[in-house]
Coordinates of C-alpha atoms and ligand atoms in Angstrom, one line a residue:
X76 CA 137.3 97.5 106.3
X77 CA 137.2 98.2 109.8
X78 CA 137.8 101.8 109.7
X79 CA 134.7 102.5 107.3
X80 CA 132.7 105.2 109.0
X81 CA 130.1 104.0 110.9
X82 CA 126.7 103.7 109.5
X83 CA 124.0 103.5 112.2
X84 CA 121.0 101.3 112.1
X85 CA 119.1 104.3 112.9
X86 CA 120.7 108.2 112.6
X87 CA 118.1 109.9 114.9
X88 CA 120.8 113.1 115.3
X89 CA 120.4 114.5 112.2
X90 CA 116.9 115.3 111.6
X91 CA 117.0 117.0 115.3
X92 CA 120.1 119.2 113.6
X93 CA 118.2 120.0 110.8
X94 CA 115.5 121.3 112.9
X95 CA 117.3 122.6 116.0
X96 CA 116.5 126.3 115.9
X97 CA 112.7 125.5 115.5
X98 CA 112.9 122.8 118.1
X99 CA 114.9 125.2 120.8
X100 CA 112.0 128.1 120.2
X101 CA 109.3 125.8 120.8
X102 CA 111.0 124.8 124.0
X103 CA 111.7 128.2 125.0
X104 CA 108.3 129.4 124.2
X105 CA 106.8 126.6 126.6
X106 CA 109.4 127.9 129.4
X107 CA 108.1 131.3 129.1
X108 CA 104.6 130.4 129.5
X109 CA 105.0 127.7 131.7
X110 CA 102.2 125.6 129.8
X111 CA 103.7 121.9 130.3
X112 CA 100.3 120.2 130.3
X113 CA 97.4 120.4 128.0
X114 CA 96.6 123.8 126.2
X115 CA 97.2 125.1 122.6
X116 CA 100.2 123.1 121.6
X117 CA 98.3 120.1 122.6
X118 CA 95.2 120.8 120.7
X119 CA 97.1 121.9 117.7
X120 CA 99.2 118.8 117.5
X121 CA 96.0 116.8 117.8
X122 CA 94.2 118.7 115.1
X123 CA 97.1 118.8 112.9
X124 CA 97.4 114.7 113.3
X125 CA 93.9 113.9 112.7
X126 CA 93.8 115.9 109.6
X127 CA 97.1 114.1 108.6
X128 CA 95.5 110.7 109.3
X129 CA 92.2 111.8 107.7
X130 CA 90.1 111.3 110.9
X131 CA 87.8 113.5 113.0
X132 CA 89.7 113.2 116.4
X133 CA 93.0 112.5 117.6
X134 CA 93.6 112.2 121.1
X135 CA 97.4 112.6 122.2
X136 CA 98.5 110.6 125.4
X137 CA 101.9 109.6 126.9
X138 CA 102.9 106.6 125.0
X139 CA 101.7 103.9 122.3
X140 CA 101.4 101.6 124.7
X141 CA 98.7 104.2 126.5
X142 CA 97.2 104.7 123.2
X143 CA 96.4 101.2 122.7
X144 CA 95.3 100.8 126.4
X145 CA 92.9 103.9 126.4
X146 CA 91.6 102.7 122.6
X147 CA 90.6 99.1 123.7
X148 CA 89.2 100.3 126.9
X149 CA 87.2 103.0 125.2
X150 CA 86.1 101.0 122.6
X151 CA 84.6 98.7 125.4
X152 CA 87.0 95.9 125.5
X153 CA 86.1 94.2 129.2
X154 CA 87.6 92.1 131.6
X155 CA 87.7 88.5 130.5
X156 CA 87.4 89.3 127.1
X157 CA 89.6 87.6 124.5
X158 CA 91.3 89.9 121.8
X159 CA 93.0 88.4 118.6
X160 CA 96.3 89.8 117.4
X161 CA 99.7 88.4 115.9
X162 CA 102.5 86.8 117.8
X163 CA 105.2 88.7 115.5
X164 CA 104.9 92.3 117.0
X165 CA 106.3 94.2 120.1
X166 CA 105.2 93.2 123.3
X167 CA 103.2 96.5 123.9
X168 CA 100.6 95.2 121.6
X169 CA 99.4 92.1 124.1
X170 CA 100.4 94.3 127.2
X171 CA 97.8 96.8 126.4
X172 CA 95.3 93.7 125.7
X173 CA 96.2 92.2 129.2
X174 CA 96.2 95.7 130.9
X175 CA 92.8 96.1 130.1
X176 CA 91.6 92.9 131.7
X177 CA 91.5 90.9 128.5
X178 CA 93.6 87.9 126.9
X179 CA 95.2 87.7 123.7
X180 CA 94.7 85.2 121.2
X181 CA 97.2 84.8 118.3
X182 CA 96.7 84.1 114.9
X183 CA 99.6 83.7 112.4
X184 CA 101.1 86.0 109.8
X185 CA 101.2 86.2 106.1
X186 CA 104.4 85.0 104.4
X187 CA 104.8 87.9 102.2
X188 CA 103.7 90.7 104.3
X189 CA 104.2 89.7 107.7
X190 CA 101.0 91.0 108.9
X191 CA 97.8 89.2 110.1
X192 CA 96.8 86.2 107.9
X193 CA 93.0 86.8 106.9
X194 CA 92.6 83.2 106.2
X195 CA 93.8 82.0 109.4
X196 CA 91.9 85.0 111.3
X197 CA 88.8 83.5 109.0
X198 CA 89.7 79.7 110.2
X199 CA 90.1 80.9 113.6
X200 CA 86.4 82.7 113.8
X201 CA 85.0 79.9 111.9
X202 CA 86.4 76.7 113.3
X203 CA 87.9 77.6 116.4
X204 CA 85.5 79.5 118.1
X205 CA 81.8 78.5 118.9
X206 CA 78.8 80.1 120.3
X207 CA 78.0 79.7 123.9
X208 CA 74.6 79.2 125.5
X209 CA 73.7 83.3 125.7
X210 CA 75.0 83.1 122.0
X211 CA 78.2 84.7 122.6
X212 CA 81.4 84.0 120.4
X213 CA 83.9 82.3 122.5
X214 CA 87.2 80.8 122.1
X215 CA 87.2 76.9 122.3
X216 CA 90.4 77.2 123.8
X217 CA 90.1 79.3 126.3
X218 CA 86.5 79.7 126.6
X219 CA 86.9 83.6 126.8
X220 CA 84.4 85.8 124.4
X221 CA 86.2 87.1 121.6
X222 CA 85.6 90.6 121.5
X223 CA 88.4 92.4 119.6
X224 CA 91.1 92.0 117.0
X225 CA 94.1 94.4 117.0
X226 CA 96.0 94.1 113.5
X227 CA 99.4 95.6 113.5
X228 CA 100.6 97.5 110.6
X229 CA 104.3 95.8 110.8
X230 CA 107.3 97.7 109.8
X231 CA 105.3 100.4 107.7
X232 CA 103.4 97.9 105.8
X233 CA 99.6 97.9 106.4
X234 CA 97.5 94.7 107.3
X235 CA 95.2 93.8 104.9
X236 CA 92.1 95.3 106.4
X237 CA 88.9 94.8 104.3
X238 CA 88.6 91.4 105.0
X239 CA 89.6 91.9 108.5
X240 CA 86.8 94.3 108.5
X241 CA 84.3 92.2 106.9
X242 CA 85.2 89.6 109.3
X243 CA 84.9 92.2 112.2
X244 CA 81.5 93.1 111.1
X245 CA 80.3 89.6 110.5
X246 CA 81.3 88.9 114.2
X247 CA 80.7 91.8 115.9
X248 CA 84.2 92.3 116.8
X249 CA 86.0 95.8 117.5
X250 CA 89.2 96.7 115.5
X251 CA 91.7 98.8 117.1
X252 CA 94.5 99.2 114.8
X253 CA 98.2 99.2 116.0
X254 CA 99.3 101.8 113.6
X255 CA 102.6 102.5 116.0
X256 CA 104.8 101.7 113.2
X257 CA 102.8 103.3 110.4
X258 CA 102.5 107.2 110.4
X259 CA 101.4 107.9 106.8
X260 CA 100.8 104.5 105.6
X261 CA 98.2 103.8 103.0
X262 CA 95.8 101.2 102.1
X263 CA 94.0 100.5 99.3
X264 CA 90.5 99.5 100.2
X265 CA 88.5 97.8 97.3
X266 CA 85.4 98.1 99.5
X267 CA 85.5 102.0 100.2
X268 CA 87.2 102.5 96.8
X269 CA 89.8 104.5 97.6
X270 CA 93.3 104.7 99.5
X271 CA 92.7 105.0 103.2
X272 CA 95.3 106.3 105.9
X273 CA 96.3 103.6 108.5
X274 CA 94.5 104.7 111.6
X275 CA 91.4 105.7 109.7
X276 CA 89.9 102.5 108.9
X277 CA 89.3 100.6 112.4
X278 CA 87.0 101.7 115.4
X279 CA 90.1 103.2 116.7
X280 CA 94.1 103.2 116.2
X281 CA 96.9 103.9 118.5
X282 CA 100.2 105.6 117.2
X283 CA 103.5 105.8 119.1
X284 CA 105.8 108.8 118.7
X285 CA 108.7 106.9 120.4
X286 CA 111.9 108.7 119.1
X287 CA 112.6 105.9 116.6
X288 CA 109.2 105.7 114.9
X289 CA 108.4 107.8 111.7
X290 CA 107.6 110.4 113.8
X291 CA 109.1 110.4 116.9
X292 CA 108.9 113.2 120.0
X293 CA 112.0 114.0 121.8
X294 CA 110.9 111.7 124.6
X295 CA 107.5 109.6 124.9
X296 CA 104.7 110.4 123.5
X297 CA 101.5 108.4 121.7
X298 CA 98.0 109.1 120.2
X299 CA 94.6 107.5 119.6
X300 CA 92.8 108.5 116.1
X301 CA 89.4 107.8 115.7
X302 CA 86.1 109.0 113.9
X303 CA 84.2 107.9 116.9
X304 CA 83.2 110.9 118.8
X305 CA 82.4 108.8 122.0
X306 CA 85.6 107.0 121.9
X307 CA 87.6 110.0 121.5
X308 CA 85.7 111.4 124.5
X309 CA 86.0 108.6 126.8
X310 CA 89.8 108.6 125.6
X311 CA 90.3 111.9 126.7
X312 CA 88.8 110.9 130.4
X313 CA 90.7 108.0 130.5
X314 CA 94.0 110.0 130.1
X315 CA 93.3 112.3 132.6
X316 CA 92.3 110.2 135.9
X317 CA 88.7 109.6 134.7
X318 CA 87.8 113.1 135.1
X319 CA 85.8 115.6 132.7
X320 CA 85.7 118.1 135.0
X321 CA 88.6 118.8 137.4
X322 CA 88.3 116.5 140.8
X323 CA 85.2 115.0 139.3
X324 CA 85.9 111.3 138.6
X325 CA 83.5 109.4 136.7
X326 CA 85.7 106.5 136.3
X327 CA 89.3 105.3 137.4
X328 CA 92.0 106.6 134.8
X329 CA 95.2 107.1 134.0
X330 CA 98.1 109.5 134.1
X331 CA 98.5 109.4 130.4
X332 CA 98.4 112.7 128.8
X333 CA 100.5 114.1 126.3
X334 CA 102.8 116.6 127.4
X335 CA 103.0 119.9 126.0
X336 CA 106.6 120.3 125.0
X337 CA 106.4 117.1 123.3
X338 CA 103.1 118.4 121.3
X339 CA 104.9 121.4 120.2
X340 CA 107.9 119.5 119.0
X341 CA 106.0 116.8 117.3
X342 CA 104.0 119.6 115.6
X343 CA 106.9 121.0 114.1
X344 CA 108.2 117.6 112.8
X345 CA 104.9 116.5 111.6
X346 CA 105.5 119.3 108.9
X347 CA 108.2 117.1 107.4
X348 CA 106.6 113.7 108.0
X349 CA 105.6 113.4 104.3
X350 CA 109.0 114.3 103.0
X351 CA 110.7 111.9 105.5
X352 CA 108.2 109.2 104.6
X353 CA 109.2 110.0 100.6
X354 CA 112.5 109.3 101.5
X355 CA 112.2 106.0 103.2
X356 CA 110.3 105.1 100.2
X357 CA 113.1 106.0 97.6
X358 CA 115.8 104.5 100.1
X359 CA 113.7 101.0 99.8
X360 CA 113.7 101.4 96.0
X361 CA 117.5 101.9 95.8
X362 CA 117.8 98.9 98.2
X363 CA 115.6 97.0 96.0
X364 CA 117.7 97.7 92.9
X365 CA 120.9 97.1 94.9
X366 CA 119.8 93.9 96.4
X367 CA 118.1 92.4 93.4
X368 CA 120.8 90.0 91.9
X369 CA 120.7 88.4 95.4
X370 CA 116.7 87.2 95.5
X371 CA 117.8 83.7 95.3
X372 CA 119.4 83.7 98.8
X373 CA 117.7 86.5 100.4
X374 CA 114.1 87.8 100.9
X375 CA 113.6 91.4 100.6
X376 CA 110.5 93.5 101.4
X377 CA 107.3 93.2 98.9
X378 CA 105.0 95.8 99.4
X379 CA 101.1 94.0 98.5
X380 CA 99.6 95.9 95.5
X381 CA 97.2 97.6 98.2
X382 CA 99.8 98.8 100.1
X383 CA 101.8 102.1 100.1
X384 CA 104.3 101.3 102.9
X385 CA 106.1 104.0 104.7
X386 CA 109.1 101.6 105.7
X387 CA 109.6 102.2 109.3
X388 CA 112.1 99.2 109.1
X389 CA 113.7 97.6 105.9
X390 CA 113.5 93.7 106.9
X391 CA 115.3 91.4 104.8
X392 CA 115.2 87.6 105.2
X393 CA 118.5 85.7 105.5
X394 CA 120.0 82.1 106.3
X395 CA 123.0 82.2 109.0
X396 CA 121.5 85.1 110.6
X397 CA 124.4 85.7 113.2
X398 CA 127.1 85.5 110.5
X399 CA 125.4 87.8 108.6
X400 CA 124.8 90.3 111.4
X401 CA 128.7 89.8 112.7
X402 CA 129.9 90.5 108.8
X403 CA 128.0 93.8 108.6
X404 CA 129.0 95.0 112.1
X405 CA 132.7 93.9 111.3
X406 CA 132.0 96.5 108.4
X407 CA 130.6 99.0 110.9
X408 CA 127.4 98.9 109.7
X409 CA 124.5 98.7 112.3
X410 CA 121.8 96.4 112.2
X411 CA 118.5 95.0 114.3
X412 CA 116.0 92.3 115.0
X413 CA 112.2 93.0 115.2
X414 CA 111.6 90.7 116.8
X415 CA 113.7 88.0 118.0
X416 CA 111.1 86.2 120.0
X417 CA 107.7 85.5 118.7
X418 CA 105.0 86.7 121.7
X419 CA 103.7 83.5 121.9
X420 CA 107.1 81.8 123.3
X421 CA 108.0 84.5 125.6
X422 CA 108.5 83.6 129.2
X423 CA 106.0 86.6 130.0
X424 CA 103.3 84.5 128.0
X425 CA 103.7 80.8 129.2
X426 CA 100.3 81.3 131.2
X427 CA 98.6 81.3 127.6
X428 CA 99.9 77.7 126.8
X429 CA 101.1 78.1 123.6
X430 CA 104.0 75.9 122.2
X431 CA 106.6 75.9 119.4
X432 CA 105.2 74.7 116.4
X433 CA 101.9 76.9 116.8
X434 CA 102.6 79.7 114.7
X435 CA 105.0 78.6 111.8
X436 CA 105.2 81.4 109.9
X437 CA 106.2 84.0 112.7
X438 CA 108.6 81.3 114.3
X439 CA 110.5 81.0 110.7
X440 CA 110.4 84.9 110.5
X441 CA 111.9 85.2 113.8
X442 CA 115.0 83.3 112.8
X443 CA 115.6 84.7 109.7
X444 CA 114.8 88.7 109.9
X445 CA 117.3 91.5 109.8
X446 CA 116.7 95.3 109.6
X447 CA 118.9 97.0 107.4
X448 CA 119.7 100.7 108.2
X449 CA 116.8 102.6 107.1
X450 CA 115.9 106.5 107.9
X451 CA 115.2 109.4 105.8
X452 CA 118.7 111.0 105.8
X453 CA 120.2 107.5 104.5
X454 CA 122.2 108.2 101.3
X455 CA 122.6 106.5 98.0
X456 CA 126.4 105.9 98.9
X457 CA 125.9 104.3 102.0
X458 CA 123.4 101.9 100.8
X459 CA 126.1 101.2 98.0
X460 CA 128.5 100.5 100.9
X461 CA 125.8 98.5 102.7
X462 CA 124.8 96.2 99.7
X463 CA 128.2 95.4 98.7
X464 CA 129.0 93.9 102.2
X465 CA 125.8 92.1 101.8
X466 CA 126.3 90.9 98.4
X467 CA 129.6 89.5 99.7
X468 CA 128.3 87.9 102.9
X469 CA 125.4 86.2 101.0
X470 CA 126.8 84.9 98.1
X471 CA 130.0 83.5 100.1
X472 CA 127.6 81.5 101.7
X473 CA 125.4 80.3 98.6
X474 CA 128.9 79.4 97.3
X475 CA 129.4 76.9 100.3
X476 CA 126.3 75.8 100.1
X477 CA 126.7 74.7 96.4
X478 CA 130.1 73.4 96.7
Ligands
PLP109 C1 106.6 101.0 119.2 C2 105.5 100.4 119.3 C3 104.1 100.2 120.4 C4 104.4 100.9 121.5 O1 104.9 102.3 121.5 P1 105.3 103.0 123.0 O2 105.3 104.8 122.4 O3 106.9 102.7 122.9 O4 104.5 102.8 124.2 C5 103.3 99.3 120.0 N1 103.2 98.4 119.2 C6 104.4 98.5 118.1 C7 103.9 97.9 116.8 C8 105.4 99.5 118.2 O5 106.1 99.4 117.3

């Protein structure tokens, strides 16, 4: 039925309409005080977001990419270093690594959580690295010293942080969490015997407030969270042209501040984040039930027992993805692919020397994944309609296969 009303992949308008008066009032207050850079709005949001993430510090910056860049630099990742991450993430993860002068090195992801495979990480450190003459851990592949790990909490699901932190401690590696899709995500840390917030586990973490994220600004914004006072202080200097005191530059930095209007808007929205995340979890549950009959033909997200996902995305896996997407589009249902090409096969990273077959799990995922509509205002009726079309599309194909 081509005249079915559109179900967008993401409805960004509804939450802004619900909060319109409050958001406009914050904008008006900014106009009337001309407080556009720094000031109480930024400090207030930083305070509230640190508290939300259970960290001592939060530093607001211009984007999630800035947050990653500044956190890596402040934590001591240096030119010529090698930093380990995963190939199935948004390119900002590796841009940040290269832009602090380091080189990204990949390990494959886990088949079920789509986050860093800790056995592959262990294997990389034990088998694919060696000590050089001065005792530094270097990658055998590139000869670069390995100094950091950036696990990515993808789609709102945490990476398995306990073993990552244990390996990092054993090899003296700096862990910076990419929490850009994980606002409110929780990880059960058996070694700490408690649930921990994404962004509070590594040395520091990066959050993005790009509009489509679980907590989104009305424009560009990001933040670093950390319990390390020295890192927080360095990030504040780096975001502001390397100055702790106006026009006295200890280092060269960036223009990477969080602007005050965005901070004020984010602070209002942060008050709703727990409820929005809860609604995403409910929607994921509803999908799980509606799609349960299709499990032979479709793989749905499975949260690990140590994970409370916030379902930034609801990503399923199908065969013949193009037809699947076309069929949903014909019924006016939006979808996305996050992401179609793993980073090690992107043209931008030809210089890293990877080839097809190097990371088979990430490569297979890239061919099979589809993101279904997922946002707090998604209704059970809409999900019913989506799953009816999904069911028809998937079973039609399996009948063909079985015939
Ligand atoms: C969104 C995102 C980023 C970058 O954030 P920006 O605010 O767009 O700079 C980095 N990593 C991941 C995994 C993301 O999803």
